Coordinates of C-alpha atoms (C1' of nucleotides) in Angstrom, one line a residue:
Chain A
M21 CA -129.6 176.9 25.9
S22 CA -131.8 179.2 27.9
V23 CA -131.2 178.7 31.5
Q24 CA -134.2 180.7 32.5
T25 CA -136.2 179.2 35.2
Q26 CA -139.5 179.2 33.4
N27 CA -141.5 179.1 36.6
A28 CA -139.1 180.5 39.0
A29 CA -141.4 181.7 41.7
G30 CA -143.7 179.1 40.1
N31 CA -147.2 178.9 41.2
C32 CA -148.4 175.3 41.6
S33 CA -151.9 176.1 40.3
D34 CA -150.4 177.1 36.9
C35 CA -148.2 174.0 36.7
P36 CA -148.6 172.0 33.6
I37 CA -148.3 168.7 35.4
R38 CA -150.4 169.8 38.4
H39 CA -153.0 167.1 38.0
R40 CA -150.7 164.2 37.1
A41 CA -147.7 164.5 39.3
V42 CA -147.2 163.4 42.9
C43 CA -149.0 166.4 44.1
A44 CA -152.1 165.6 42.0
H45 CA -154.4 165.0 45.0
C46 CA -153.2 167.9 47.1
E47 CA -155.5 170.7 48.2
K48 CA -154.5 174.3 48.5
P49 CA -153.0 174.3 52.0
E50 CA -150.9 171.3 51.0
L51 CA -149.9 172.9 47.8
N52 CA -148.8 176.0 49.8
E53 CA -146.6 173.8 52.0
L54 CA -145.1 172.1 48.9
E55 CA -144.4 175.5 47.3
S56 CA -142.4 176.5 50.3
I57 CA -140.0 173.6 49.9
K58 CA -139.7 173.3 46.2
Y59 CA -137.3 174.8 43.7
Y60 CA -136.7 174.4 39.9
R61 CA -133.7 173.0 38.3
N62 CA -132.7 172.8 34.6
F63 CA -130.7 170.1 33.0
E64 CA -129.3 170.2 29.4
A65 CA -129.7 167.3 27.1
G66 CA -127.1 164.7 27.9
Q67 CA -126.4 165.9 31.4
S68 CA -126.5 163.6 34.3
I69 CA -129.2 164.2 36.9
I70 CA -128.2 161.5 39.3
W71 CA -125.4 159.1 39.3
S72 CA -125.9 155.5 40.2
G73 CA -124.9 155.0 43.9
D74 CA -124.9 158.7 44.7
K75 CA -126.7 159.9 47.7
M76 CA -129.8 161.8 46.6
G77 CA -130.4 165.1 48.3
F78 CA -133.6 165.7 46.5
V79 CA -136.7 164.1 45.0
G80 CA -138.9 165.7 42.4
S81 CA -141.0 165.7 39.3
V82 CA -140.1 166.0 35.6
V83 CA -141.9 169.2 34.5
S84 CA -140.8 169.2 30.8
G85 CA -138.4 167.1 28.7
I86 CA -137.5 163.5 28.9
A87 CA -135.0 161.7 31.2
S88 CA -134.0 158.1 31.3
L89 CA -133.0 155.6 33.9
T90 CA -130.1 153.3 32.9
Q91 CA -128.1 150.5 34.3
T92 CA -124.6 149.7 33.2
M93 CA -122.4 146.6 33.5
E94 CA -118.6 146.8 34.2
D95 CA -117.9 146.0 30.5
G96 CA -120.0 148.9 29.3
R97 CA -123.2 147.1 28.2
T98 CA -126.1 149.4 29.2
Q99 CA -129.8 148.9 29.5
M100 CA -132.4 151.6 29.8
V101 CA -134.8 150.6 32.5
G102 CA -137.2 153.5 32.5
L103 CA -138.2 156.6 30.5
L104 CA -139.3 159.6 32.6
L105 CA -141.9 161.8 31.0
P106 CA -143.4 165.0 32.3
S107 CA -145.1 164.4 35.6
D108 CA -143.0 161.3 36.4
F109 CA -141.4 161.2 39.8
V110 CA -137.7 160.9 40.5
G111 CA -136.3 159.5 43.7
R112 CA -137.5 157.2 46.3
P113 CA -138.5 158.5 49.7
G114 CA -136.9 156.4 52.4
R115 CA -134.0 155.3 50.2
E116 CA -130.5 156.6 50.4
G117 CA -129.2 156.3 46.9
S118 CA -130.3 155.7 43.4
P119 CA -129.6 152.2 42.0
Y120 CA -129.5 153.7 38.5
D121 CA -128.1 156.6 36.5
V122 CA -130.7 159.2 35.7
T123 CA -129.8 161.2 32.6
A124 CA -131.5 164.1 30.7
T125 CA -132.3 162.8 27.2
T126 CA -133.6 166.2 26.1
D127 CA -133.4 169.5 28.0
V128 CA -135.2 168.9 31.2
V129 CA -136.9 171.1 33.8
M130 CA -137.4 169.5 37.2
C131 CA -139.5 170.6 40.2
C132 CA -137.4 169.5 43.1
F133 CA -138.0 169.1 46.9
R134 CA -135.3 168.6 49.4
K135 CA -135.6 165.0 50.5
K136 CA -135.9 165.4 54.3
P137 CA -138.7 167.9 54.3
F138 CA -140.5 166.0 51.6
E139 CA -140.3 162.8 53.6
E140 CA -141.6 164.5 56.7
M141 CA -144.4 166.0 54.8
M142 CA -145.3 162.7 53.2
A143 CA -145.5 161.1 56.6
R144 CA -148.1 163.7 57.6
T145 CA -150.0 163.7 54.3
P146 CA -151.6 160.5 53.2
H147 CA -152.6 162.1 49.9
I148 CA -149.1 162.3 48.8
A149 CA -148.1 158.8 49.9
H150 CA -151.2 157.4 48.2
R151 CA -150.5 159.2 45.0
L152 CA -146.9 158.0 45.1
L153 CA -148.1 154.4 45.5
E154 CA -150.4 154.7 42.5
M155 CA -147.5 156.1 40.4
T156 CA -145.2 153.4 41.6
L157 CA -147.7 150.7 40.6
D158 CA -148.0 152.2 37.2
E159 CA -144.2 152.2 36.8
L160 CA -144.2 148.6 37.9
D161 CA -146.7 147.7 35.2
A162 CA -144.7 149.5 32.6
A163 CA -141.5 147.7 33.7
R164 CA -143.2 144.4 33.4
E165 CA -144.7 145.1 30.1
W166 CA -141.2 145.9 29.0
M167 CA -139.9 142.6 30.3
L168 CA -142.1 140.9 27.8
V169 CA -140.7 143.0 25.0
L170 CA -137.1 142.4 26.1
G171 CA -137.5 138.7 26.7
R172 CA -139.7 137.5 24.0
K173 CA -140.1 139.9 21.1
T174 CA -138.1 140.0 17.8
A175 CA -136.1 143.1 16.8
R176 CA -138.9 144.2 14.5
E177 CA -141.6 143.7 17.1
K178 CA -139.4 145.6 19.6
I179 CA -139.1 148.6 17.4
A180 CA -142.8 148.5 16.6
S181 CA -143.6 148.3 20.3
L182 CA -141.5 151.3 21.1
L183 CA -143.0 153.4 18.3
S184 CA -146.5 152.4 19.3
I185 CA -145.9 153.4 22.9
I186 CA -144.5 156.8 22.0
A187 CA -147.2 157.3 19.4
R188 CA -150.0 156.5 21.9
R189 CA -148.5 158.8 24.6
D190 CA -148.3 161.7 22.1
A191 CA -151.8 161.0 21.0
S192 CA -153.1 161.2 24.5
L193 CA -151.2 164.4 25.1
S194 CA -152.2 166.3 22.0
S195 CA -155.3 165.6 20.0
G196 CA -156.8 162.7 22.0
G197 CA -158.1 162.0 18.6
P198 CA -159.0 158.4 17.7
V199 CA -157.4 156.2 15.2
G200 CA -156.1 158.1 12.3
T201 CA -152.8 159.2 11.0
L202 CA -150.4 159.9 13.8
V203 CA -147.4 162.1 13.5
F204 CA -144.6 162.7 16.1
D205 CA -140.9 163.3 16.6
L206 CA -138.8 160.6 18.1
P207 CA -137.3 162.0 21.3
L208 CA -134.6 159.3 21.2
T209 CA -131.5 158.7 19.2
R210 CA -131.0 155.3 17.5
E211 CA -128.5 154.5 20.2
A212 CA -131.0 155.4 23.0
M213 CA -133.6 153.3 21.3
A214 CA -131.2 150.4 21.2
D215 CA -130.4 150.8 24.9
Y216 CA -134.1 150.8 25.6
L217 CA -134.8 147.7 23.5
G218 CA -131.8 145.5 24.3
L219 CA -130.5 145.8 20.7
T220 CA -127.6 147.3 18.8
L221 CA -128.0 150.6 17.1
E222 CA -127.3 148.9 13.7
T223 CA -130.2 146.6 14.2
V224 CA -132.5 149.5 15.2
S225 CA -131.5 151.3 12.1
R226 CA -132.1 148.3 9.9
Q227 CA -135.5 147.6 11.4
M228 CA -136.5 151.2 11.1
S229 CA -135.6 151.1 7.4
A230 CA -137.5 147.8 7.0
L231 CA -140.7 149.2 8.6
K232 CA -140.4 152.2 6.3
K233 CA -139.9 150.0 3.2
D234 CA -142.9 148.0 4.2
G235 CA -145.1 151.1 4.6
V236 CA -145.7 150.6 8.3
I237 CA -144.1 154.0 9.0
Q238 CA -143.0 157.0 7.0
L239 CA -139.9 159.0 7.9
E240 CA -138.9 162.6 7.2
G241 CA -135.4 163.1 8.2
K242 CA -134.3 160.8 11.0
R243 CA -136.7 161.8 13.7
H244 CA -140.0 162.8 12.2
V245 CA -142.3 159.8 12.1
T246 CA -145.7 159.4 10.5
I247 CA -147.9 156.4 11.3
P248 CA -150.5 155.9 8.6
D249 CA -152.3 153.0 10.3
M250 CA -152.0 152.5 14.0
G251 CA -153.7 149.1 13.9
R252 CA -151.1 147.9 11.5
L253 CA -148.3 149.1 13.7
M254 CA -149.8 147.3 16.7
E255 CA -150.0 144.1 14.8
E256 CA -146.4 144.4 14.0
A257 CA -145.7 144.9 17.7
G258 CA -147.4 141.7 18.5
D259 CA -149.8 143.6 20.8
D260 CA -153.0 142.5 19.1
T261 CA -155.8 145.0 18.9
D262 CA -158.4 142.5 20.1
G263 CA -158.8 141.5 16.5
G264 CA -159.1 144.7 14.6
M265 CA -161.0 147.4 16.6
L266 CA -163.8 148.1 14.1
G267 CA -164.6 151.7 14.7
Chain B
M20 CA -151.8 117.1 48.5
S21 CA -152.8 118.1 52.0
V22 CA -155.5 120.7 51.9
Q23 CA -155.2 121.4 55.6
T24 CA -155.3 125.0 56.5
Q25 CA -152.1 125.1 58.5
N26 CA -153.0 128.1 60.4
A27 CA -156.7 128.0 60.1
A28 CA -157.7 130.2 63.0
G29 CA -154.2 131.5 62.5
N30 CA -152.7 133.8 65.0
C31 CA -150.8 136.7 63.3
S32 CA -148.2 136.8 66.1
D33 CA -147.1 133.2 65.2
C34 CA -147.0 134.0 61.5
P35 CA -143.7 133.1 59.8
I36 CA -143.9 136.1 57.5
R37 CA -145.1 138.5 60.3
H38 CA -142.2 140.9 60.1
R39 CA -141.7 141.0 56.3
A40 CA -145.2 141.1 54.9
V41 CA -147.5 144.0 54.3
C42 CA -148.4 143.9 58.0
A43 CA -144.8 144.2 59.1
H44 CA -145.2 147.6 60.8
C45 CA -148.6 146.9 62.4
E46 CA -149.2 147.0 66.1
K47 CA -151.5 144.6 68.1
P48 CA -154.7 146.5 67.6
E49 CA -154.1 146.7 63.9
L50 CA -153.2 143.0 63.7
N51 CA -156.5 142.2 65.5
E52 CA -158.4 144.1 62.9
L53 CA -156.5 142.3 60.1
E54 CA -157.2 139.0 61.7
S55 CA -160.8 139.7 61.6
I56 CA -160.8 140.1 57.8
K57 CA -158.3 137.5 56.8
Y58 CA -158.6 133.9 55.7
Y59 CA -156.2 131.3 54.3
R60 CA -156.3 129.7 51.0
N61 CA -154.3 126.8 49.6
F62 CA -153.3 126.3 45.9
E63 CA -151.7 123.3 44.5
A64 CA -148.6 123.4 42.3
G65 CA -149.6 124.4 38.8
Q66 CA -152.9 125.9 39.8
S67 CA -153.9 129.4 38.7
I68 CA -154.4 131.9 41.5
I69 CA -155.6 134.8 39.3
W70 CA -156.2 135.0 35.6
S71 CA -155.0 138.0 33.6
G72 CA -157.9 140.4 33.2
D73 CA -160.1 138.8 35.9
K74 CA -161.5 141.0 38.6
M75 CA -159.7 140.3 41.8
G76 CA -161.9 139.9 44.9
F77 CA -159.0 139.7 47.2
V78 CA -155.5 140.7 47.9
G79 CA -153.0 138.9 50.2
S80 CA -149.6 137.6 51.0
V81 CA -147.8 134.5 50.1
V82 CA -147.2 132.6 53.3
S83 CA -145.4 129.6 51.9
G84 CA -144.5 128.3 48.5
I85 CA -143.7 130.1 45.3
A86 CA -146.0 131.8 42.8
S87 CA -145.2 133.4 39.5
L88 CA -146.5 136.3 37.4
T89 CA -146.6 135.7 33.7
Q90 CA -147.6 137.6 30.6
T91 CA -148.6 135.7 27.4
M92 CA -148.8 136.8 23.8
E93 CA -151.5 135.6 21.4
D94 CA -149.2 133.2 19.7
G95 CA -148.2 131.6 23.0
R96 CA -144.9 133.2 23.8
T97 CA -144.8 133.7 27.5
Q98 CA -142.6 135.8 29.8
M99 CA -142.4 135.5 33.6
V100 CA -142.4 139.0 35.0
G101 CA -142.3 138.3 38.7
L102 CA -141.5 135.6 41.2
L103 CA -143.5 135.7 44.4
L104 CA -141.8 134.4 47.5
P105 CA -143.1 134.0 51.0
S106 CA -144.1 137.5 52.4
D107 CA -144.6 138.9 48.9
F108 CA -147.9 140.7 48.2
V109 CA -150.5 139.8 45.6
G110 CA -152.9 142.3 44.2
R111 CA -153.0 146.0 43.8
P112 CA -155.3 148.1 46.0
G113 CA -157.2 150.5 43.9
R114 CA -157.0 148.5 40.8
E115 CA -159.8 146.4 39.3
G116 CA -158.1 143.5 37.6
S117 CA -154.7 141.9 37.3
P118 CA -152.7 142.6 34.1
Y119 CA -150.9 139.2 34.5
D120 CA -151.6 135.6 35.3
V121 CA -150.6 134.6 38.8
T122 CA -149.8 130.9 39.0
A123 CA -148.7 128.6 41.9
T124 CA -145.3 127.2 41.0
T125 CA -145.2 125.0 44.0
D126 CA -147.9 124.4 46.5
V127 CA -148.8 127.7 48.0
V128 CA -150.6 129.0 51.1
M129 CA -151.9 132.5 50.9
C130 CA -153.1 134.8 53.6
C131 CA -156.0 136.6 51.9
F132 CA -158.0 139.8 52.7
R133 CA -161.2 140.7 50.9
K134 CA -160.3 143.6 48.8
K135 CA -162.8 146.2 49.9
P136 CA -162.3 145.9 53.7
F137 CA -158.5 145.8 53.1
E138 CA -158.6 149.0 51.1
E139 CA -160.7 150.7 53.7
M140 CA -158.4 149.7 56.4
M141 CA -155.4 150.8 54.3
A142 CA -157.0 154.3 54.0
R143 CA -157.2 154.5 57.8
T144 CA -153.8 152.9 58.5
P145 CA -150.7 154.7 57.2
H146 CA -148.5 151.9 58.4
I147 CA -149.9 149.6 55.9
A148 CA -149.9 152.0 53.0
H149 CA -146.3 152.9 53.8
R150 CA -145.2 149.3 54.0
L151 CA -146.9 148.6 50.7
L152 CA -145.1 151.5 49.1
E153 CA -141.8 150.1 50.4
M154 CA -142.6 146.7 49.0
T155 CA -143.6 148.1 45.7
L156 CA -140.4 150.0 45.3
D157 CA -138.5 146.8 46.0
E158 CA -140.4 145.0 43.4
L159 CA -139.7 147.8 41.0
D160 CA -136.0 147.5 41.7
A161 CA -136.2 143.8 41.1
A162 CA -138.0 144.3 37.8
R163 CA -135.5 146.7 36.6
E164 CA -132.6 144.6 37.6
W165 CA -134.3 141.9 35.6
M166 CA -134.6 144.2 32.6
L167 CA -130.8 144.3 32.4
V168 CA -130.6 140.6 32.6
L169 CA -133.2 140.1 29.8
G170 CA -131.9 142.9 27.5
R171 CA -128.2 142.6 27.8
K172 CA -126.9 139.3 29.3
T173 CA -125.9 136.2 27.5
A174 CA -127.6 132.8 28.1
R175 CA -124.9 131.7 30.4
E176 CA -125.0 135.0 32.4
K177 CA -128.7 134.8 32.6
I178 CA -128.6 131.3 34.2
A179 CA -125.8 132.4 36.5
S180 CA -127.9 135.5 37.5
L181 CA -130.9 133.4 38.3
L182 CA -129.0 130.9 40.3
S183 CA -127.2 133.7 42.3
I184 CA -130.5 135.4 43.1
I185 CA -132.1 132.2 44.4
A186 CA -128.9 131.3 46.2
R187 CA -128.7 134.6 48.0
R188 CA -132.3 134.5 49.0
D189 CA -131.9 131.1 50.4
A190 CA -128.8 132.1 52.2
S191 CA -130.6 135.1 53.8
L192 CA -133.4 132.9 54.9
S193 CA -131.4 130.1 56.4
S194 CA -127.9 130.5 57.7
G195 CA -127.3 134.1 56.9
G196 CA -123.8 132.8 56.7
P197 CA -121.3 134.7 54.6
V198 CA -119.5 133.4 51.6
G199 CA -119.1 129.6 51.7
T200 CA -120.6 126.6 50.0
L201 CA -124.3 127.2 49.3
V202 CA -126.8 124.4 48.8
F203 CA -130.4 124.7 47.7
D204 CA -133.1 123.1 45.7
L205 CA -134.3 124.9 42.5
P206 CA -138.0 125.7 42.9
L207 CA -138.4 126.0 39.2
T208 CA -138.6 123.6 36.3
R209 CA -136.3 124.1 33.3
E210 CA -139.3 125.5 31.4
A211 CA -140.1 128.0 34.2
M212 CA -136.5 129.1 34.2
A213 CA -136.7 129.6 30.5
D214 CA -139.8 131.7 30.9
Y215 CA -138.1 133.7 33.5
L216 CA -135.0 134.4 31.5
G217 CA -136.4 134.8 28.0
L218 CA -134.7 131.6 26.7
T219 CA -135.9 128.2 25.5
L220 CA -135.8 125.3 27.8
E221 CA -133.2 123.6 25.7
T222 CA -130.8 126.5 26.1
V223 CA -131.4 126.5 29.8
S224 CA -130.5 122.8 30.0
R225 CA -127.4 123.3 27.9
Q226 CA -126.1 126.2 30.0
M227 CA -126.8 124.3 33.2
S228 CA -124.7 121.4 31.8
A229 CA -122.0 123.8 30.8
L230 CA -121.8 125.5 34.2
K231 CA -121.7 122.1 35.8
K232 CA -118.9 120.9 33.5
D233 CA -116.9 124.1 34.3
G234 CA -117.3 123.5 38.0
V235 CA -119.3 126.6 38.7
I236 CA -122.1 124.6 40.1
Q237 CA -122.7 121.0 41.1
L238 CA -125.9 119.1 40.5
E239 CA -127.4 116.1 42.2
G240 CA -130.5 115.1 40.4
K241 CA -132.0 117.9 38.4
R242 CA -132.9 120.2 41.2
H243 CA -130.4 120.0 43.9
V244 CA -127.7 122.6 43.4
T245 CA -124.4 123.2 45.2
I246 CA -122.4 126.4 44.7
P247 CA -118.9 125.8 45.8
D248 CA -117.8 129.5 45.2
M249 CA -120.4 132.2 45.3
G250 CA -117.9 134.8 44.1
R251 CA -117.2 132.7 41.0
L252 CA -120.9 132.4 40.3
M253 CA -121.4 136.2 40.5
E254 CA -118.5 136.7 38.1
E255 CA -120.3 134.4 35.7
A256 CA -123.4 136.4 36.2
G257 CA -121.6 139.6 35.2
D258 CA -122.6 141.1 38.6
D259 CA -119.1 141.9 39.6
T260 CA -118.3 141.6 43.3
D261 CA -116.6 145.0 43.4
G262 CA -113.5 143.3 42.0
G263 CA -113.0 140.2 44.0
M264 CA -113.9 140.6 47.6
L265 CA -110.8 139.6 49.3
G266 CA -111.7 138.2 52.7
Chain C
dC18 C1' -145.3 97.0 31.4
dG19 C1' -146.4 101.3 29.4
dG20 C1' -147.1 106.1 29.4
dA21 C1' -146.4 110.8 30.9
dG22 C1' -143.6 114.5 32.5
dG23 C1' -139.4 116.6 32.9
dG24 C1' -134.7 116.7 31.2
dT25 C1' -130.6 116.1 28.1
dT26 C1' -128.2 116.2 23.8
dG27 C1' -127.5 116.7 18.8
dA28 C1' -127.9 118.9 14.1
dT29 C1' -129.2 122.6 11.6
dC30 C1' -130.8 127.3 10.8
dA31 C1' -132.3 132.1 11.6
dT32 C1' -131.6 136.1 13.9
dC33 C1' -129.0 139.5 15.6
dC34 C1' -124.2 141.1 16.7
dT35 C1' -119.7 142.6 15.2
dC36 C1' -116.6 145.0 12.4
dA37 C1' -116.2 148.3 8.9
dA38 C1' -117.1 151.6 5.2
dT39 C1' -119.9 155.3 3.9
dC40 C1' -123.2 159.1 4.1
dG41 C1' -125.4 163.6 5.3
dA42 C1' -126.0 167.5 8.3
dC43 C1' -123.9 170.7 11.0
dG44 C1' -120.5 173.8 13.0
dT45 C1' -115.8 175.6 13.3
dG46 C1' -111.7 177.6 11.8
dG47 C1' -108.5 178.7 8.1
Chain D
dC23 C1' -116.4 180.2 1.3
dC24 C1' -114.7 175.8 1.6
dA25 C1' -112.1 172.1 4.0
dC26 C1' -112.4 169.4 7.9
dG27 C1' -114.0 167.0 11.9
dT28 C1' -117.8 165.3 14.5
dC29 C1' -122.0 163.1 15.3
dG30 C1' -125.8 160.4 14.2
dA31 C1' -127.3 157.3 11.0
dT32 C1' -127.3 153.8 7.2
dT33 C1' -125.7 149.8 4.9
dG34 C1' -122.9 145.6 4.0
dA35 C1' -120.4 141.2 4.9
dG36 C1' -119.5 137.6 7.9
dG37 C1' -119.9 135.1 12.2
dA38 C1' -121.7 133.7 16.8
dT39 C1' -125.4 132.9 19.7
dG40 C1' -129.5 130.9 20.7
dA41 C1' -133.9 128.9 18.5
dT42 C1' -136.0 125.1 16.3
dC43 C1' -136.8 120.3 15.3
dA44 C1' -136.0 115.9 16.8
dA45 C1' -134.3 111.8 19.2
dC46 C1' -133.6 109.9 23.4
dC47 C1' -133.1 109.2 28.6
dC48 C1' -134.8 108.8 33.4
dT49 C1' -138.0 108.5 37.0
dC50 C1' -142.3 108.1 38.8
dC51 C1' -146.7 105.9 38.9
dG52 C1' -150.8 103.6 37.5

DNA sequence: CGGAGGGTTGATCATCCTCAATCGACGTGG
DNA sequence: CCACGTCGATTGAGGATGATCAACCCTCCG
């Protein structure tokens, strides 16, 4: 795995997540100050970024790749409680440790700030605190959406919900195109999907096969997914499309 | 139900949630400004505070009573996604509408601020924005804790988890005493517990009976609960007490 | 007295979990 | 080059947990 720091003396203005991350509202002088306290770090797929309970010396943003937040019980049952995509923030200013494990699901590049200087800067810079509040509210919405999935949806609906979330995110990143055929690669193993959805990996596998058999999705290999009809998928997810979104 | 405004010309310095609510860090001049834009509102048990999708004209704090956030699917399945206790904040500055229904579970008194003036004041008052960020991070932690409960715990563990949360909250409010016999009244119906836990009300009832038969809890009537051994309850919840907390 | 709301309990059934065998792709070492 | 082990995934058989449907209880209140 290339351990190159792809943006080593990285210039914030070239940053791919510049306008979505915690620094989104910052102006040039603020960006300059952030640049002076930031550094990049690479994590390989599977590697732990933070252990639950550890003191965190840094906070930062995911620049590329995917990381996950998970909680684990003593007997080994685990539940994923968050999926961190590029521009998502890691760490909580004002808190000592992390209550969850943070793990790199794919190779990950992070833009890190030492915690103390970042907190001090945040206290002086309402832009940053405000953006962080916005992002935290978004995460809260996502978590609560997920509580409905975990608590009330069937296995089939859970799978369809996860696929539709990933599909929509990919659509917004790439084409931005409207409702047509969507194609993407699953960034998660069956086991990670199970941990996300509160299922076993066998059930995930069975429901993926069932959705494929019923023509809701097409699979090439294990990861490459084609969605011929997004509306159909959303019906399967139980998220109704307001009754059919005529174009 | 008495519709008296128990604090009508309410003085913030007498407020029971003064040091825990969004105004916790405010000094006298700020409190004075808040007083000038606040008003109290009463809701009866069962009454809706905000409907999902509605525009919110106000934000505010729960002063007394309990409210719940719920999401509902088209076919009627519902999941509670938050429980609002005294001092908890309702509404999201910067957002138009609420993504969930907010309902009074018991009679509720709210301290409301009109949204616009509150937002303007927040922009000028870092104390408030900072406190709101803290509170939002706490809510996020609670939501994620709950995702583990919903996704991975058995019915019995779910009930025990809910009881232990309510018990601990009550303990922190009243005695603050350590591990002894805890007594409290359930603020939720069996149906509300079921909506919280992603169960049916029959399963809730059965598991309550089972925990009673096994001596984990004692019941007087349907709502009055005694916990003879908090450690035992937490074992049942799967939240291990670090391995047995010897005194 | 009768009805409504909340709660309990029982019988049965579906869903999803558990345990287990098997498969295919890939990489390593003989 | 092929045998082997590993890892992720699929599929099957059987069983447990919790949902569903239904009867019934208790208390409050008009």
